[in-house]
CSV table of C-alpha atoms and ligand atoms in Angstrom, one decimal:
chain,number,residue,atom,x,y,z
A,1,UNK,CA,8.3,-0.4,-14.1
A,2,UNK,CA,8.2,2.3,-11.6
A,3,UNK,CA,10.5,0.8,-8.5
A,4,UNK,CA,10.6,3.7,-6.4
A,5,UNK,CA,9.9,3.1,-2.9
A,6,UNK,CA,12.0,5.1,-1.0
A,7,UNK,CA,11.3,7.9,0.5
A,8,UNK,CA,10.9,11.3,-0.8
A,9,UNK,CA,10.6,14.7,1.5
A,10,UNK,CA,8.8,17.7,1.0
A,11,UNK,CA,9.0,21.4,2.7
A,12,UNK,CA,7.0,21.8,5.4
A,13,UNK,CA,4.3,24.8,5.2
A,14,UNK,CA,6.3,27.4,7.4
A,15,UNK,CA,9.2,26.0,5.2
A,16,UNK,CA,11.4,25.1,7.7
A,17,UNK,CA,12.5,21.2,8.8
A,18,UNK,CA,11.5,19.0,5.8
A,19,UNK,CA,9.3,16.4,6.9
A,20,UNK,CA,9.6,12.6,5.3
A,21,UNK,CA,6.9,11.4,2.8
A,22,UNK,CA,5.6,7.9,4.0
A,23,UNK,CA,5.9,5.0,1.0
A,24,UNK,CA,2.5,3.9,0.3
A,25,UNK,CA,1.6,0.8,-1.6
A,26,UNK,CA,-2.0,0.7,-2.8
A,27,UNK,CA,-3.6,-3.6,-2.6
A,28,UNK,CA,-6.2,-3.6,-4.8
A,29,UNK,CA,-8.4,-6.5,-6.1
A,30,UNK,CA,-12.1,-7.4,-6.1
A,31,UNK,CA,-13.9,-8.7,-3.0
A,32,UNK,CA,-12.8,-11.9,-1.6
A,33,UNK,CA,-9.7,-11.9,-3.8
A,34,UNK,CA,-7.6,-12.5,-0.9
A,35,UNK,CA,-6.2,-8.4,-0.2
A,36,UNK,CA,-6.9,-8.8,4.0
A,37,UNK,CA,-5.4,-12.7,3.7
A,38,UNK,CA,-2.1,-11.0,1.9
A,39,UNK,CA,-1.7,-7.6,3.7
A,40,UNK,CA,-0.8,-9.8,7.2
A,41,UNK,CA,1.6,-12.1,5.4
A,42,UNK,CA,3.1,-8.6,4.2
A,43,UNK,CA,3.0,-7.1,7.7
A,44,UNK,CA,5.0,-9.7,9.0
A,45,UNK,CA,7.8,-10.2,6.1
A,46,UNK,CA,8.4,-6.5,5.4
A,47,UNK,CA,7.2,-4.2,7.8
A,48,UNK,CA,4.3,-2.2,6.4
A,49,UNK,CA,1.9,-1.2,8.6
A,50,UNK,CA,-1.7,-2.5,7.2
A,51,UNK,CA,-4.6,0.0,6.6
A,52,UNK,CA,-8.1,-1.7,5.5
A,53,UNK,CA,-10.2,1.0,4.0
A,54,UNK,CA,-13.1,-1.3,4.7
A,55,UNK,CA,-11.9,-2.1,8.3
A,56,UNK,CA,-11.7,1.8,9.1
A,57,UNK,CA,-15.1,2.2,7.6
A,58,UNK,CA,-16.3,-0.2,9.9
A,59,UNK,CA,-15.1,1.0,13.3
A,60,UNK,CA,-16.3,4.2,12.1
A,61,UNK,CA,-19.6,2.9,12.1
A,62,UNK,CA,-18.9,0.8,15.2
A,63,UNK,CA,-17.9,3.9,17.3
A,64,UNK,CA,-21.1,5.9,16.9
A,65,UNK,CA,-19.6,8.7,14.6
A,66,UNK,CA,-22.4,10.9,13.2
A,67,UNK,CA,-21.2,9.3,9.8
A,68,UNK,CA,-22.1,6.0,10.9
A,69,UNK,CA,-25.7,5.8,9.9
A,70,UNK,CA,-24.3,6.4,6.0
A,71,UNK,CA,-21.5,4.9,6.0
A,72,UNK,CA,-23.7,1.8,7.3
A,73,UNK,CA,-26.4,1.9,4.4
A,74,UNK,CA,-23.6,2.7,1.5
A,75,UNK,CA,-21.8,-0.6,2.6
A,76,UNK,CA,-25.0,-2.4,2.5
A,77,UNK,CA,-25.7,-1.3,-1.2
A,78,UNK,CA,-21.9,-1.8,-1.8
A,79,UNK,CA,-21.8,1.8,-2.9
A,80,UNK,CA,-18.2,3.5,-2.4
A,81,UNK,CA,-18.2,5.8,0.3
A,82,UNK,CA,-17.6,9.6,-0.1
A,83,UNK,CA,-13.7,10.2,-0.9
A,84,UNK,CA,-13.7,13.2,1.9
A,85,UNK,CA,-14.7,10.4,4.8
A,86,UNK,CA,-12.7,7.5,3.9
A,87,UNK,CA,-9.4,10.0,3.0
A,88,UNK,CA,-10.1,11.5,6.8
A,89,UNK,CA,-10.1,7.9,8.2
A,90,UNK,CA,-7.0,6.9,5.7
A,91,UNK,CA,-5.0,10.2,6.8
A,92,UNK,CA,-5.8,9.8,10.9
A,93,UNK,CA,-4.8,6.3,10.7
A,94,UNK,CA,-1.4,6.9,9.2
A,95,UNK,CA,-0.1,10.1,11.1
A,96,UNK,CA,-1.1,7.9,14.4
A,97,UNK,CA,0.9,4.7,13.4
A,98,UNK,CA,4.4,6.0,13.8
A,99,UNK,CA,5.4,3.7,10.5
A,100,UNK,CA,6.4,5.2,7.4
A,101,UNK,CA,5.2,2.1,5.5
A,102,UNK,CA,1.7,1.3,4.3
A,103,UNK,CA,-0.3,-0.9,3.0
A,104,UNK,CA,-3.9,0.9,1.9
A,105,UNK,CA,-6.2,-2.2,1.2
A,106,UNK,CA,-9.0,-1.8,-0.7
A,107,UNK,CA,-8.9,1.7,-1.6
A,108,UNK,CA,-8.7,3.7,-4.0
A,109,UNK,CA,-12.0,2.3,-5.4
A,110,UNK,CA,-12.9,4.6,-7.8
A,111,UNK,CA,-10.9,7.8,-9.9
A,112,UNK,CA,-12.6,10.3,-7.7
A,113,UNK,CA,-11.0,8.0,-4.4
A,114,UNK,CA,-7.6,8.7,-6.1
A,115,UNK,CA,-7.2,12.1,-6.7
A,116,UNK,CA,-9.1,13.0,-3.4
A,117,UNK,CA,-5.8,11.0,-1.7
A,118,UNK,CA,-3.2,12.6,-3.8
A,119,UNK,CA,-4.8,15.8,-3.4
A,120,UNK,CA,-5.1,15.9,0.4
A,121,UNK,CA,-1.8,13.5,1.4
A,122,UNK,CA,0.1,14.8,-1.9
A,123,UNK,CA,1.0,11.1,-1.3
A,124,UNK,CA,1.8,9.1,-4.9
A,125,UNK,CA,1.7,5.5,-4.3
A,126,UNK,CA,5.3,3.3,-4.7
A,127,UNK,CA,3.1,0.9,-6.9
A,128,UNK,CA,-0.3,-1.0,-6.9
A,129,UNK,CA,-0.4,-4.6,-6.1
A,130,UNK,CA,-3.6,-6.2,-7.5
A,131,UNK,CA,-5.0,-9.4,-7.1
A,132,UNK,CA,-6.6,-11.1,-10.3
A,133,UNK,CA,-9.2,-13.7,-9.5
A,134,UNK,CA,-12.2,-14.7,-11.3
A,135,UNK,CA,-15.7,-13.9,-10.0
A,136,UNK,CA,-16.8,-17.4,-9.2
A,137,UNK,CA,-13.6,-17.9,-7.5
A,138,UNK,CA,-14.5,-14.5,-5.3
A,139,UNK,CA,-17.8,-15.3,-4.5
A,140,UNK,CA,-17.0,-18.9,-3.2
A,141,UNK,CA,-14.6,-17.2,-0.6
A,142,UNK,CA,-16.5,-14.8,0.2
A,143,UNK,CA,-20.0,-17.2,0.8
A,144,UNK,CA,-17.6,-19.9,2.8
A,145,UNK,CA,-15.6,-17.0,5.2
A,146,UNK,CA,-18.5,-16.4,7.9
A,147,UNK,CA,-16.9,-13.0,9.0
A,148,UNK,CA,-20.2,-12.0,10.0
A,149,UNK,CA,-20.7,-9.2,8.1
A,150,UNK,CA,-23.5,-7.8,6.9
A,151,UNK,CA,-22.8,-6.9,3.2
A,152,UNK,CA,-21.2,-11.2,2.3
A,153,UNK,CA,-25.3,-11.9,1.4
A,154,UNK,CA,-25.1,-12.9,-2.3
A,155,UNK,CA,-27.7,-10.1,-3.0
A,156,UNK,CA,-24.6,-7.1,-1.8
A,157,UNK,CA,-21.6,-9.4,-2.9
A,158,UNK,CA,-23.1,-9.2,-7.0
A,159,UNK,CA,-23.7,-5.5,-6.3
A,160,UNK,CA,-19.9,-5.4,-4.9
A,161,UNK,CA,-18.9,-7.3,-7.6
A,162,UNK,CA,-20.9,-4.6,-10.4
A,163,UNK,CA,-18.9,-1.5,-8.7
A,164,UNK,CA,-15.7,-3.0,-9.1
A,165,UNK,CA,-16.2,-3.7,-12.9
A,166,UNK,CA,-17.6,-0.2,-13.3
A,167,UNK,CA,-15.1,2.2,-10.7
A,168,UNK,CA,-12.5,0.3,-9.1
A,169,UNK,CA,-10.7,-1.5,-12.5
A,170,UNK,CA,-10.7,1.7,-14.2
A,171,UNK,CA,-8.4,2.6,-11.1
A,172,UNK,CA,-6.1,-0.3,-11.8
A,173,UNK,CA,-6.0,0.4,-15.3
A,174,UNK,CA,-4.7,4.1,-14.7
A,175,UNK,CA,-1.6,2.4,-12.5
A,176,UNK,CA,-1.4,-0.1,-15.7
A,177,UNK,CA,-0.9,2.8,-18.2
A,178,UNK,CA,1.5,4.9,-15.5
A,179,UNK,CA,3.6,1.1,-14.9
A,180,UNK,CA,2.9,1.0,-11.2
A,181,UNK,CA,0.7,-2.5,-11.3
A,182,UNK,CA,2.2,-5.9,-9.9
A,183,UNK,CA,-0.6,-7.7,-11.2
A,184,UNK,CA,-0.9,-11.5,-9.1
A,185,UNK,CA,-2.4,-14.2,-9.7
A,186,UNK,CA,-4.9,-14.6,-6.6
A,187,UNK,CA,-6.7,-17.7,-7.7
A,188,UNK,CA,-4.5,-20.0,-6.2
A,189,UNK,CA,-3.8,-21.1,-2.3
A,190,UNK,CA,-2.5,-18.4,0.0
A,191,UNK,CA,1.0,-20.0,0.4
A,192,UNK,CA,1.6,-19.7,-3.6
A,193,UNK,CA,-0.2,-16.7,-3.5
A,194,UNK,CA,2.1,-15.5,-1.2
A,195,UNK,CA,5.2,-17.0,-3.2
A,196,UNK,CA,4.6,-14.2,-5.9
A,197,UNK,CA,3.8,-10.9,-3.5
A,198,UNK,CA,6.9,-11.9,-1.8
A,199,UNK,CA,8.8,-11.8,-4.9
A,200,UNK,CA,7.4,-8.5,-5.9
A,201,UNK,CA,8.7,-7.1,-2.3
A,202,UNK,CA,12.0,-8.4,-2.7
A,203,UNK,CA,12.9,-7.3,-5.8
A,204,UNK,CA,12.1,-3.9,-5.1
A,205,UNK,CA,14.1,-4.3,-1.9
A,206,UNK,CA,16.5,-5.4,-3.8
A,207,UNK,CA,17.0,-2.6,-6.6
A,208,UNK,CA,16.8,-0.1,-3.7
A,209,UNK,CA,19.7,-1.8,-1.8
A,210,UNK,CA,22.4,-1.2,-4.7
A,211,UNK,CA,21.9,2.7,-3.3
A,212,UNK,CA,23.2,1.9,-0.1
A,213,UNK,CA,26.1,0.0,-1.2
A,214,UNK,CA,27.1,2.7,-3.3
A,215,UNK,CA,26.1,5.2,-0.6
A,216,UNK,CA,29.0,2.9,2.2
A,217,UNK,CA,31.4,2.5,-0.3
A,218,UNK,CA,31.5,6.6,-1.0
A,219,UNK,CA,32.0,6.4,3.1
A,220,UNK,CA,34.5,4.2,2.7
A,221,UNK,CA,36.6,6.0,0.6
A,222,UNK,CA,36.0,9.6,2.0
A,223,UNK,CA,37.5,7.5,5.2
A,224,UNK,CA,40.9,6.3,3.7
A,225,UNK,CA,41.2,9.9,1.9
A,226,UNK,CA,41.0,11.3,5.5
A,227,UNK,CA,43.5,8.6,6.9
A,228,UNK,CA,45.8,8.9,4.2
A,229,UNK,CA,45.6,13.1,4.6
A,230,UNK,CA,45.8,12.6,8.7
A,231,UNK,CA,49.2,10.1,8.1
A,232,UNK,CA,50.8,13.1,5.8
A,233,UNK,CA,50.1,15.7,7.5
A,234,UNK,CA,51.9,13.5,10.5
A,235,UNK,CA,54.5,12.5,7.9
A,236,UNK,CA,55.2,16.1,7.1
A,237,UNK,CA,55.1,17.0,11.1
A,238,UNK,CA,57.7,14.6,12.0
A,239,UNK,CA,60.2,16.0,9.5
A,240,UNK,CA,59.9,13.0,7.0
B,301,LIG,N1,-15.8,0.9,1.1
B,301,LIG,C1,-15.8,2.2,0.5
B,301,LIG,N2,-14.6,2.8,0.3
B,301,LIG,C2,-13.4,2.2,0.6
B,301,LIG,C3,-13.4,0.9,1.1
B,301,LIG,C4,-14.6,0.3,1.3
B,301,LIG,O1,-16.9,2.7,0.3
B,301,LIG,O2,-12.4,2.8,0.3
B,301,LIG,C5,-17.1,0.2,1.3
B,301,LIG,C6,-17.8,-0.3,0.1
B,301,LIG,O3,-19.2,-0.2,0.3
B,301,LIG,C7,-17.4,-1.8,0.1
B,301,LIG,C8,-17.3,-2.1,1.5
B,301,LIG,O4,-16.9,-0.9,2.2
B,301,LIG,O5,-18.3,-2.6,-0.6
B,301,LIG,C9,-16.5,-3.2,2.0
B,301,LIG,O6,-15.1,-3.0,1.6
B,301,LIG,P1,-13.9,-4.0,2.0
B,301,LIG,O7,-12.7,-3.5,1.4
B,301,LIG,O8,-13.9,-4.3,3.4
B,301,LIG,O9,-14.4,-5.4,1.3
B,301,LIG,P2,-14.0,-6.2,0.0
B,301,LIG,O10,-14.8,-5.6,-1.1
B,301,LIG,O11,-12.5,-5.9,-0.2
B,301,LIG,O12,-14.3,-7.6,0.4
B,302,LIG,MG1,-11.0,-6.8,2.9
């Protein structure tokens, strides 16, 4: 299992001051498995800062952008968006937050998604949390959740539910082969839900931490060496 979430740096272009690479964990799952529900349990536990591709889609089309109009009738079909808008939105998003930790909900949803934000972040996620849960299960939450929007009609929610099969579990299943996936069981209340994605988060936590101990106790010891070299070099002064 691929555990690395800290942070790796890269040159800048004029090569100069290397600039940190922010730790992004992908949520993926199909819709109304419970991604949004999870991401503010994470937000509050660990310190991410939450990104819902959907949610940026939205305001996109909320604020008037000349993209809206598409964006608007791709969502409505439950089509996937082209990479190039929602990567923009993605990118904006994180170089505004000040964070270096992420949660990207909901994206990528299809291959083309994924190399489009490696390509243009040269951002690798730390690993790929995806929530398991079976159709019926999904469409129940999504009919009973009264968000208001306009593709939770059971007409877009089957055709949401056909592009996940088709483009967005081929994405999981590349993580799968590459050992990045947390798979969780989603079909059960959010507290036990919640029980295993905070399991997952501290033991990565935890496998990074053994770094910083050995990191203070290779502190430690270059302190005594210097105490001990300070006290002879006094010794020596004072004629002992
Ligand atoms: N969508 C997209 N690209 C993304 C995320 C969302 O094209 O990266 C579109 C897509 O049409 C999808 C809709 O936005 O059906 C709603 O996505 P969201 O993640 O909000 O809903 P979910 O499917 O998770 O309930
Ligand atoms: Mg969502």
């Amino acid at each position: 299992m691929e555990t690395d979430v800290g942070v790796s740096t890269s040159e800048e272009a004029n090569g100069s001051a290397a600039k940190k690479k922010p730790t992004v964990v992908f949520v993926l799952g199909g819709p109304g498995s419970g991604k949004g529900t999870q991401c503010a349990y994470i937000v509050e536990h660990f310190g991410f800062t939450h990104f819902s591709a959907g949610d940026l889609l939205r305001g996109e089309i909320d604020s008037g952008s000349e993209n809206g109009l598409m964006i608007k009738s791709m969502m409505n079909e439950g089509k996937i968006v082209p990479s190039e808008v929602t990567v923009k939105l993605l990118q904006k998003a994180m170089e505004e937050s000040g964070n270096e930790k992420f949660l990207i909900d909901g994206f990528p949803r299809n291959d083309e998604n994924r190399a489009a934000f490696a390509a243009v972040t040269g951002i690798e996620p730390a690993f790929v949390l995806f929530f398991d849960c079976p159709e019926e299960e999904m469409e129940r939450r999504i009919l009973n959740r009264n968000q208001g929007r306009d593709d939770d009609n059971i007409e877009t929610i089957r055709k949401r539910f056909k592009v996940f099969l088709q483009s967005s579990l081929p994405v999981v299943q590349y993580y799968e082969s590459i050992g990045k996936v947390h798979k969780i069981d989603a079909a059960r209340p959010v507290e036990e839900v919640f029980e295993s994605v905070k399991a997952v988060f501290t033991s990565i936590n935890e496998k990074v931490k053994p770094h910083g101990r050995v990191q203070q106790k290779s502190t430690l010891l270059k302190l005594q060496l210097k105490w001990k070299m300070s006290f002879l070099r006094n010794g020596v002064c004072k004629g002992y």
